[in-house]
């Protein structure tokens, strides 16, 4: 993948935060012919984009997305029969964790053999902002004690991609070097993006962010 395309992909990761779908939906068409090779299912758009970058060019790998990218967010989403069919047929499920993709329920009940990759394992966490009780109950925005929007930080997204590659290497050791190489390349682009952001905000006198949802905590921390 060319550098310009990877930068665009990284930017999509930053704007495709929970509850706010991307303006340009990503197709969920499998990367290889259906029914062959390793079948990977990502829960929602940022997980899908990371996984695509990690498996780029690896033969026999099919990547699909569970939550429809066309205007859907993980908050309050309910699984459909079609979603359950996707889950039942997958070999690997790539998740964010920390309650953000809890709409999946208990994947092992649907598919006892599925391997689950939690991309945020080992990341430093920030506490979630306490929400108004009515708001949390009505639309499912109550994440629990941890803010789950890790990927909005390019640094975190780089680690998440590396986590995906590491776990895929265990599941599919034949292609371990390819996964590792792709993850390192993608992480490098994300860290360059982080540097670009830091340079851009260095001269800002007011560095406060006002938002309707607590998405930017890890970005602001960086």
mmCIF file of C-alpha atoms in Angstrom:
data_model
loop_
_atom_site.group_PDB
_atom_site.id
_atom_site.type_symbol
_atom_site.label_atom_id
_atom_site.label_comp_id
_atom_site.label_asym_id
_atom_site.label_seq_id
_atom_site.Cartn_x
_atom_site.Cartn_y
_atom_site.Cartn_z
ATOM 1 C CA UNK A 1 0.000 0.000 0.000
ATOM 2 C CA UNK A 2 1.343 3.413 -0.918
ATOM 3 C CA UNK A 3 2.177 5.926 1.810
ATOM 4 C CA UNK A 4 -0.604 8.332 0.771
ATOM 5 C CA UNK A 5 -3.174 5.559 1.012
ATOM 6 C CA UNK A 6 -1.935 4.540 4.447
ATOM 7 C CA UNK A 7 -2.116 8.131 5.698
ATOM 8 C CA UNK A 8 -5.708 8.287 4.463
ATOM 9 C CA UNK A 9 -6.428 5.006 6.213
ATOM 10 C CA UNK A 10 -4.927 6.354 9.433
ATOM 11 C CA UNK A 11 -7.068 9.470 9.151
ATOM 12 C CA UNK A 12 -10.174 7.318 8.721
ATOM 13 C CA UNK A 13 -9.270 5.497 11.923
ATOM 14 C CA UNK A 14 -9.212 8.816 13.762
ATOM 15 C CA UNK A 15 -12.570 10.054 12.473
ATOM 16 C CA UNK A 16 -14.401 6.701 12.556
ATOM 17 C CA UNK A 17 -14.992 6.855 16.284
ATOM 18 C CA UNK A 18 -17.822 5.077 18.073
ATOM 19 C CA UNK A 19 -21.281 6.429 17.310
ATOM 20 C CA UNK A 20 -20.046 8.624 14.447
ATOM 21 C CA UNK A 21 -19.764 6.700 11.168
ATOM 22 C CA UNK A 22 -17.249 7.568 8.466
ATOM 23 C CA UNK A 23 -18.450 9.796 5.628
ATOM 24 C CA UNK A 24 -16.953 7.286 3.171
ATOM 25 C CA UNK A 25 -18.083 3.783 4.110
ATOM 26 C CA UNK A 26 -15.568 1.004 3.631
ATOM 27 C CA UNK A 27 -16.736 -1.977 1.615
ATOM 28 C CA UNK A 28 -17.051 -5.231 3.546
ATOM 29 C CA UNK A 29 -16.223 -7.304 0.446
ATOM 30 C CA UNK A 30 -13.884 -10.191 1.378
ATOM 31 C CA UNK A 31 -10.247 -9.817 0.344
ATOM 32 C CA UNK A 32 -10.147 -13.339 -1.159
ATOM 33 C CA UNK A 33 -12.669 -15.697 -2.658
ATOM 34 C CA UNK A 34 -15.317 -16.602 -0.123
ATOM 35 C CA UNK A 35 -14.997 -20.022 1.446
ATOM 36 C CA UNK A 36 -11.213 -20.294 1.219
ATOM 37 C CA UNK A 37 -8.409 -19.579 3.666
ATOM 38 C CA UNK A 38 -8.437 -17.863 7.044
ATOM 39 C CA UNK A 39 -11.679 -16.007 7.728
ATOM 40 C CA UNK A 40 -11.256 -12.927 9.925
ATOM 41 C CA UNK A 41 -14.203 -10.909 11.201
ATOM 42 C CA UNK A 42 -13.728 -7.422 12.677
ATOM 43 C CA UNK A 43 -16.398 -5.981 14.954
ATOM 44 C CA UNK A 44 -16.559 -2.408 13.615
ATOM 45 C CA UNK A 45 -14.832 0.006 11.238
ATOM 46 C CA UNK A 46 -11.551 0.933 13.007
ATOM 47 C CA UNK A 47 -10.894 -2.742 13.831
ATOM 48 C CA UNK A 48 -11.624 -3.593 10.203
ATOM 49 C CA UNK A 49 -9.232 -0.949 8.845
ATOM 50 C CA UNK A 50 -6.422 -2.039 11.158
ATOM 51 C CA UNK A 51 -6.896 -5.668 10.206
ATOM 52 C CA UNK A 52 -6.895 -4.896 6.480
ATOM 53 C CA UNK A 53 -3.550 -3.147 6.859
ATOM 54 C CA UNK A 54 -2.061 -6.023 8.860
ATOM 55 C CA UNK A 55 -3.112 -8.721 6.357
ATOM 56 C CA UNK A 56 -2.389 -6.728 3.202
ATOM 57 C CA UNK A 57 -0.952 -8.983 0.518
ATOM 58 C CA UNK A 58 -1.251 -12.178 2.568
ATOM 59 C CA UNK A 59 -2.737 -14.920 0.409
ATOM 60 C CA UNK A 60 -5.668 -16.955 1.637
ATOM 61 C CA UNK A 61 -6.975 -14.408 4.135
ATOM 62 C CA UNK A 62 -10.550 -13.111 4.041
ATOM 63 C CA UNK A 63 -11.458 -10.028 6.087
ATOM 64 C CA UNK A 64 -15.047 -9.042 6.735
ATOM 65 C CA UNK A 65 -16.782 -6.535 8.995
ATOM 66 C CA UNK A 66 -19.572 -7.375 11.398
ATOM 67 C CA UNK A 67 -21.170 -4.010 12.068
ATOM 68 C CA UNK A 68 -22.343 -2.363 8.822
ATOM 69 C CA UNK A 69 -20.060 0.605 8.035
ATOM 70 C CA UNK A 70 -22.870 2.504 6.306
ATOM 71 C CA UNK A 71 -24.116 4.727 9.100
ATOM 72 C CA UNK A 72 -23.934 2.309 12.009
ATOM 73 C CA UNK A 73 -22.090 2.682 15.310
ATOM 74 C CA UNK A 74 -21.526 0.103 18.053
ATOM 75 C CA UNK A 75 -23.601 1.988 20.643
ATOM 76 C CA UNK A 76 -26.953 0.292 20.925
ATOM 77 C CA UNK A 77 -26.452 -1.947 17.875
ATOM 78 C CA UNK A 78 -28.261 -5.283 17.850
ATOM 79 C CA UNK A 79 -27.015 -8.370 16.041
ATOM 80 C CA UNK A 80 -29.049 -9.589 13.065
ATOM 81 C CA UNK A 81 -29.429 -13.179 11.818
ATOM 82 C CA UNK A 82 -26.975 -12.254 9.061
ATOM 83 C CA UNK A 83 -24.465 -11.092 11.686
ATOM 84 C CA UNK A 84 -24.821 -14.367 13.544
ATOM 85 C CA UNK A 85 -24.155 -16.260 10.323
ATOM 86 C CA UNK A 86 -20.962 -14.240 9.757
ATOM 87 C CA UNK A 87 -19.847 -14.949 13.302
ATOM 88 C CA UNK A 88 -20.586 -18.667 12.988
ATOM 89 C CA UNK A 89 -18.451 -18.901 9.840
ATOM 90 C CA UNK A 90 -15.417 -16.936 11.039
ATOM 91 C CA UNK A 91 -12.115 -18.315 12.291
ATOM 92 C CA UNK A 92 -10.984 -15.128 14.048
ATOM 93 C CA UNK A 93 -12.843 -12.221 15.651
ATOM 94 C CA UNK A 94 -10.968 -8.915 16.057
ATOM 95 C CA UNK A 95 -12.395 -6.769 18.862
ATOM 96 C CA UNK A 96 -11.634 -3.504 20.610
ATOM 97 C CA UNK A 97 -12.854 -4.679 24.004
ATOM 98 C CA UNK A 98 -13.735 -2.644 27.121
ATOM 99 C CA UNK A 99 -17.481 -2.942 26.404
ATOM 100 C CA UNK A 100 -17.404 -0.950 23.164
ATOM 101 C CA UNK A 101 -18.211 -3.933 20.963
ATOM 102 C CA UNK A 102 -20.298 -5.733 23.567
ATOM 103 C CA UNK A 103 -23.127 -5.912 21.019
ATOM 104 C CA UNK A 104 -21.416 -9.139 19.887
ATOM 105 C CA UNK A 105 -22.550 -10.813 23.100
ATOM 106 C CA UNK A 106 -20.783 -14.104 23.791
ATOM 107 C CA UNK A 107 -19.082 -15.119 20.521
ATOM 108 C CA UNK A 108 -18.036 -18.538 21.813
ATOM 109 C CA UNK A 109 -21.695 -19.498 22.264
ATOM 110 C CA UNK A 110 -22.275 -18.948 18.557
ATOM 111 C CA UNK A 111 -18.900 -20.279 17.428
ATOM 112 C CA UNK A 112 -17.016 -22.331 20.055
ATOM 113 C CA UNK A 113 -13.923 -22.592 17.829
ATOM 114 C CA UNK A 114 -13.511 -18.899 17.054
ATOM 115 C CA UNK A 115 -10.226 -17.226 18.101
ATOM 116 C CA UNK A 116 -10.718 -13.801 19.691
ATOM 117 C CA UNK A 117 -8.169 -11.002 19.347
ATOM 118 C CA UNK A 118 -8.542 -8.104 21.804
ATOM 119 C CA UNK A 119 -6.598 -5.276 20.204
ATOM 120 C CA UNK A 120 -6.424 -3.105 23.330
ATOM 121 C CA UNK A 121 -4.708 -5.669 25.532
ATOM 122 C CA UNK A 122 -1.779 -4.093 27.374
ATOM 123 C CA UNK A 123 -2.686 -0.485 26.547
ATOM 124 C CA UNK A 124 -2.613 2.184 29.248
ATOM 125 C CA UNK A 125 -6.209 3.083 30.050
ATOM 126 C CA UNK A 126 -7.923 6.335 30.959
ATOM 127 C CA UNK A 127 -11.019 6.563 33.125
ATOM 128 C CA UNK A 128 -14.283 7.148 31.343
ATOM 129 C CA UNK A 129 -16.214 10.334 32.000
ATOM 130 C CA UNK A 130 -19.203 9.707 34.246
ATOM 131 C CA UNK A 131 -22.299 10.157 32.150
ATOM 132 C CA UNK A 132 -25.765 11.244 33.087
ATOM 133 C CA UNK A 133 -27.736 8.171 34.099
ATOM 134 C CA UNK A 134 -30.598 8.750 31.677
ATOM 135 C CA UNK A 135 -28.201 9.238 28.760
ATOM 136 C CA UNK A 136 -26.324 6.043 29.526
ATOM 137 C CA UNK A 137 -29.484 3.986 29.901
ATOM 138 C CA UNK A 138 -31.187 5.289 26.769
ATOM 139 C CA UNK A 139 -28.495 4.854 24.113
ATOM 140 C CA UNK A 140 -25.975 2.454 25.588
ATOM 141 C CA UNK A 141 -23.092 4.920 25.963
ATOM 142 C CA UNK A 142 -22.172 3.627 29.412
ATOM 143 C CA UNK A 143 -18.815 1.955 28.736
ATOM 144 C CA UNK A 144 -17.942 1.186 32.319
ATOM 145 C CA UNK A 145 -14.882 2.553 34.152
ATOM 146 C CA UNK A 146 -12.523 2.621 31.124
ATOM 147 C CA UNK A 147 -12.686 4.950 28.125
ATOM 148 C CA UNK A 148 -12.672 2.529 25.161
ATOM 149 C CA UNK A 149 -11.836 4.950 22.320
ATOM 150 C CA UNK A 150 -8.167 3.951 22.200
ATOM 151 C CA UNK A 151 -7.642 4.115 18.432
ATOM 152 C CA UNK A 152 -8.301 7.869 18.185
ATOM 153 C CA UNK A 153 -4.712 8.160 19.426
ATOM 154 C CA UNK A 154 -2.395 7.254 16.515
ATOM 155 C CA UNK A 155 0.081 5.885 19.050
ATOM 156 C CA UNK A 156 -2.558 3.553 20.463
ATOM 157 C CA UNK A 157 -3.713 2.543 16.992
ATOM 158 C CA UNK A 158 -0.132 1.551 16.154
ATOM 159 C CA UNK A 159 -0.041 -0.701 19.219
ATOM 160 C CA UNK A 160 -3.423 -2.176 18.367
ATOM 161 C CA UNK A 161 -2.235 -3.064 14.864
ATOM 162 C CA UNK A 162 0.854 -4.663 16.380
ATOM 163 C CA UNK A 163 -1.352 -6.676 18.750
ATOM 164 C CA UNK A 164 -3.414 -7.930 15.809
ATOM 165 C CA UNK A 165 -0.285 -9.002 13.959
ATOM 166 C CA UNK A 166 1.112 -10.780 17.004
ATOM 167 C CA UNK A 167 -2.033 -12.788 17.586
ATOM 168 C CA UNK A 168 -2.486 -13.628 13.904
ATOM 169 C CA UNK A 169 1.102 -14.876 13.844
ATOM 170 C CA UNK A 170 0.145 -17.416 16.533
ATOM 171 C CA UNK A 171 -2.982 -18.475 14.659
ATOM 172 C CA UNK A 172 -1.348 -18.517 11.220
ATOM 173 C CA UNK A 173 2.421 -18.910 11.797
ATOM 174 C CA UNK A 174 3.048 -19.564 8.106
ATOM 175 C CA UNK A 175 2.455 -15.863 7.421
ATOM 176 C CA UNK A 176 3.864 -14.484 10.688
ATOM 177 C CA UNK A 177 6.614 -12.457 8.999
ATOM 178 C CA UNK A 178 4.131 -10.839 6.610
ATOM 179 C CA UNK A 179 1.811 -9.842 9.424
ATOM 180 C CA UNK A 180 4.727 -8.416 11.383
ATOM 181 C CA UNK A 181 6.097 -6.502 8.406
ATOM 182 C CA UNK A 182 2.705 -5.010 7.544
ATOM 183 C CA UNK A 183 2.019 -3.998 11.141
ATOM 184 C CA UNK A 184 5.398 -2.299 11.474
ATOM 185 C CA UNK A 185 4.836 -0.379 8.232
ATOM 186 C CA UNK A 186 1.350 0.711 9.283
ATOM 187 C CA UNK A 187 2.542 1.645 12.776
ATOM 188 C CA UNK A 188 5.295 3.772 11.264
ATOM 189 C CA UNK A 189 2.746 5.753 9.256
ATOM 190 C CA UNK A 190 0.552 6.212 12.320
ATOM 191 C CA UNK A 191 3.452 7.503 14.409
ATOM 192 C CA UNK A 192 4.319 9.929 11.632
ATOM 193 C CA UNK A 193 0.724 11.098 11.767
ATOM 194 C CA UNK A 194 1.063 11.585 15.518
ATOM 195 C CA UNK A 195 4.130 13.770 14.931
ATOM 196 C CA UNK A 196 2.166 15.810 12.377
ATOM 197 C CA UNK A 197 -0.580 16.422 14.926
ATOM 198 C CA UNK A 198 1.876 17.381 17.647
ATOM 199 C CA UNK A 199 3.595 19.869 15.335
ATOM 200 C CA UNK A 200 0.245 21.303 14.312
ATOM 201 C CA UNK A 201 -0.999 21.952 17.857
ATOM 202 C CA UNK A 202 2.326 23.115 19.308
ATOM 203 C CA UNK A 203 1.458 26.758 18.656
ATOM 204 C CA UNK A 204 -2.140 26.567 19.885
ATOM 205 C CA UNK A 205 -2.773 28.820 22.872
ATOM 206 C CA UNK A 206 -6.081 27.157 23.670
ATOM 207 C CA UNK A 207 -5.794 23.370 23.680
ATOM 208 C CA UNK A 208 -9.237 22.540 25.031
ATOM 209 C CA UNK A 209 -11.494 20.236 23.028
ATOM 210 C CA UNK A 210 -15.270 20.532 23.174
ATOM 211 C CA UNK A 211 -17.191 17.484 21.981
ATOM 212 C CA UNK A 212 -20.567 15.823 22.485
ATOM 213 C CA UNK A 213 -18.938 12.481 23.255
ATOM 214 C CA UNK A 214 -15.768 11.600 25.141
ATOM 215 C CA UNK A 215 -13.874 10.345 22.116
ATOM 216 C CA UNK A 216 -10.691 12.428 22.217
ATOM 217 C CA UNK A 217 -9.279 11.623 25.656
ATOM 218 C CA UNK A 218 -6.348 9.509 24.424
ATOM 219 C CA UNK A 219 -5.694 11.921 21.565
ATOM 220 C CA UNK A 220 -5.594 14.843 24.029
ATOM 221 C CA UNK A 221 -3.321 12.884 26.376
ATOM 222 C CA UNK A 222 -0.782 12.413 23.556
#
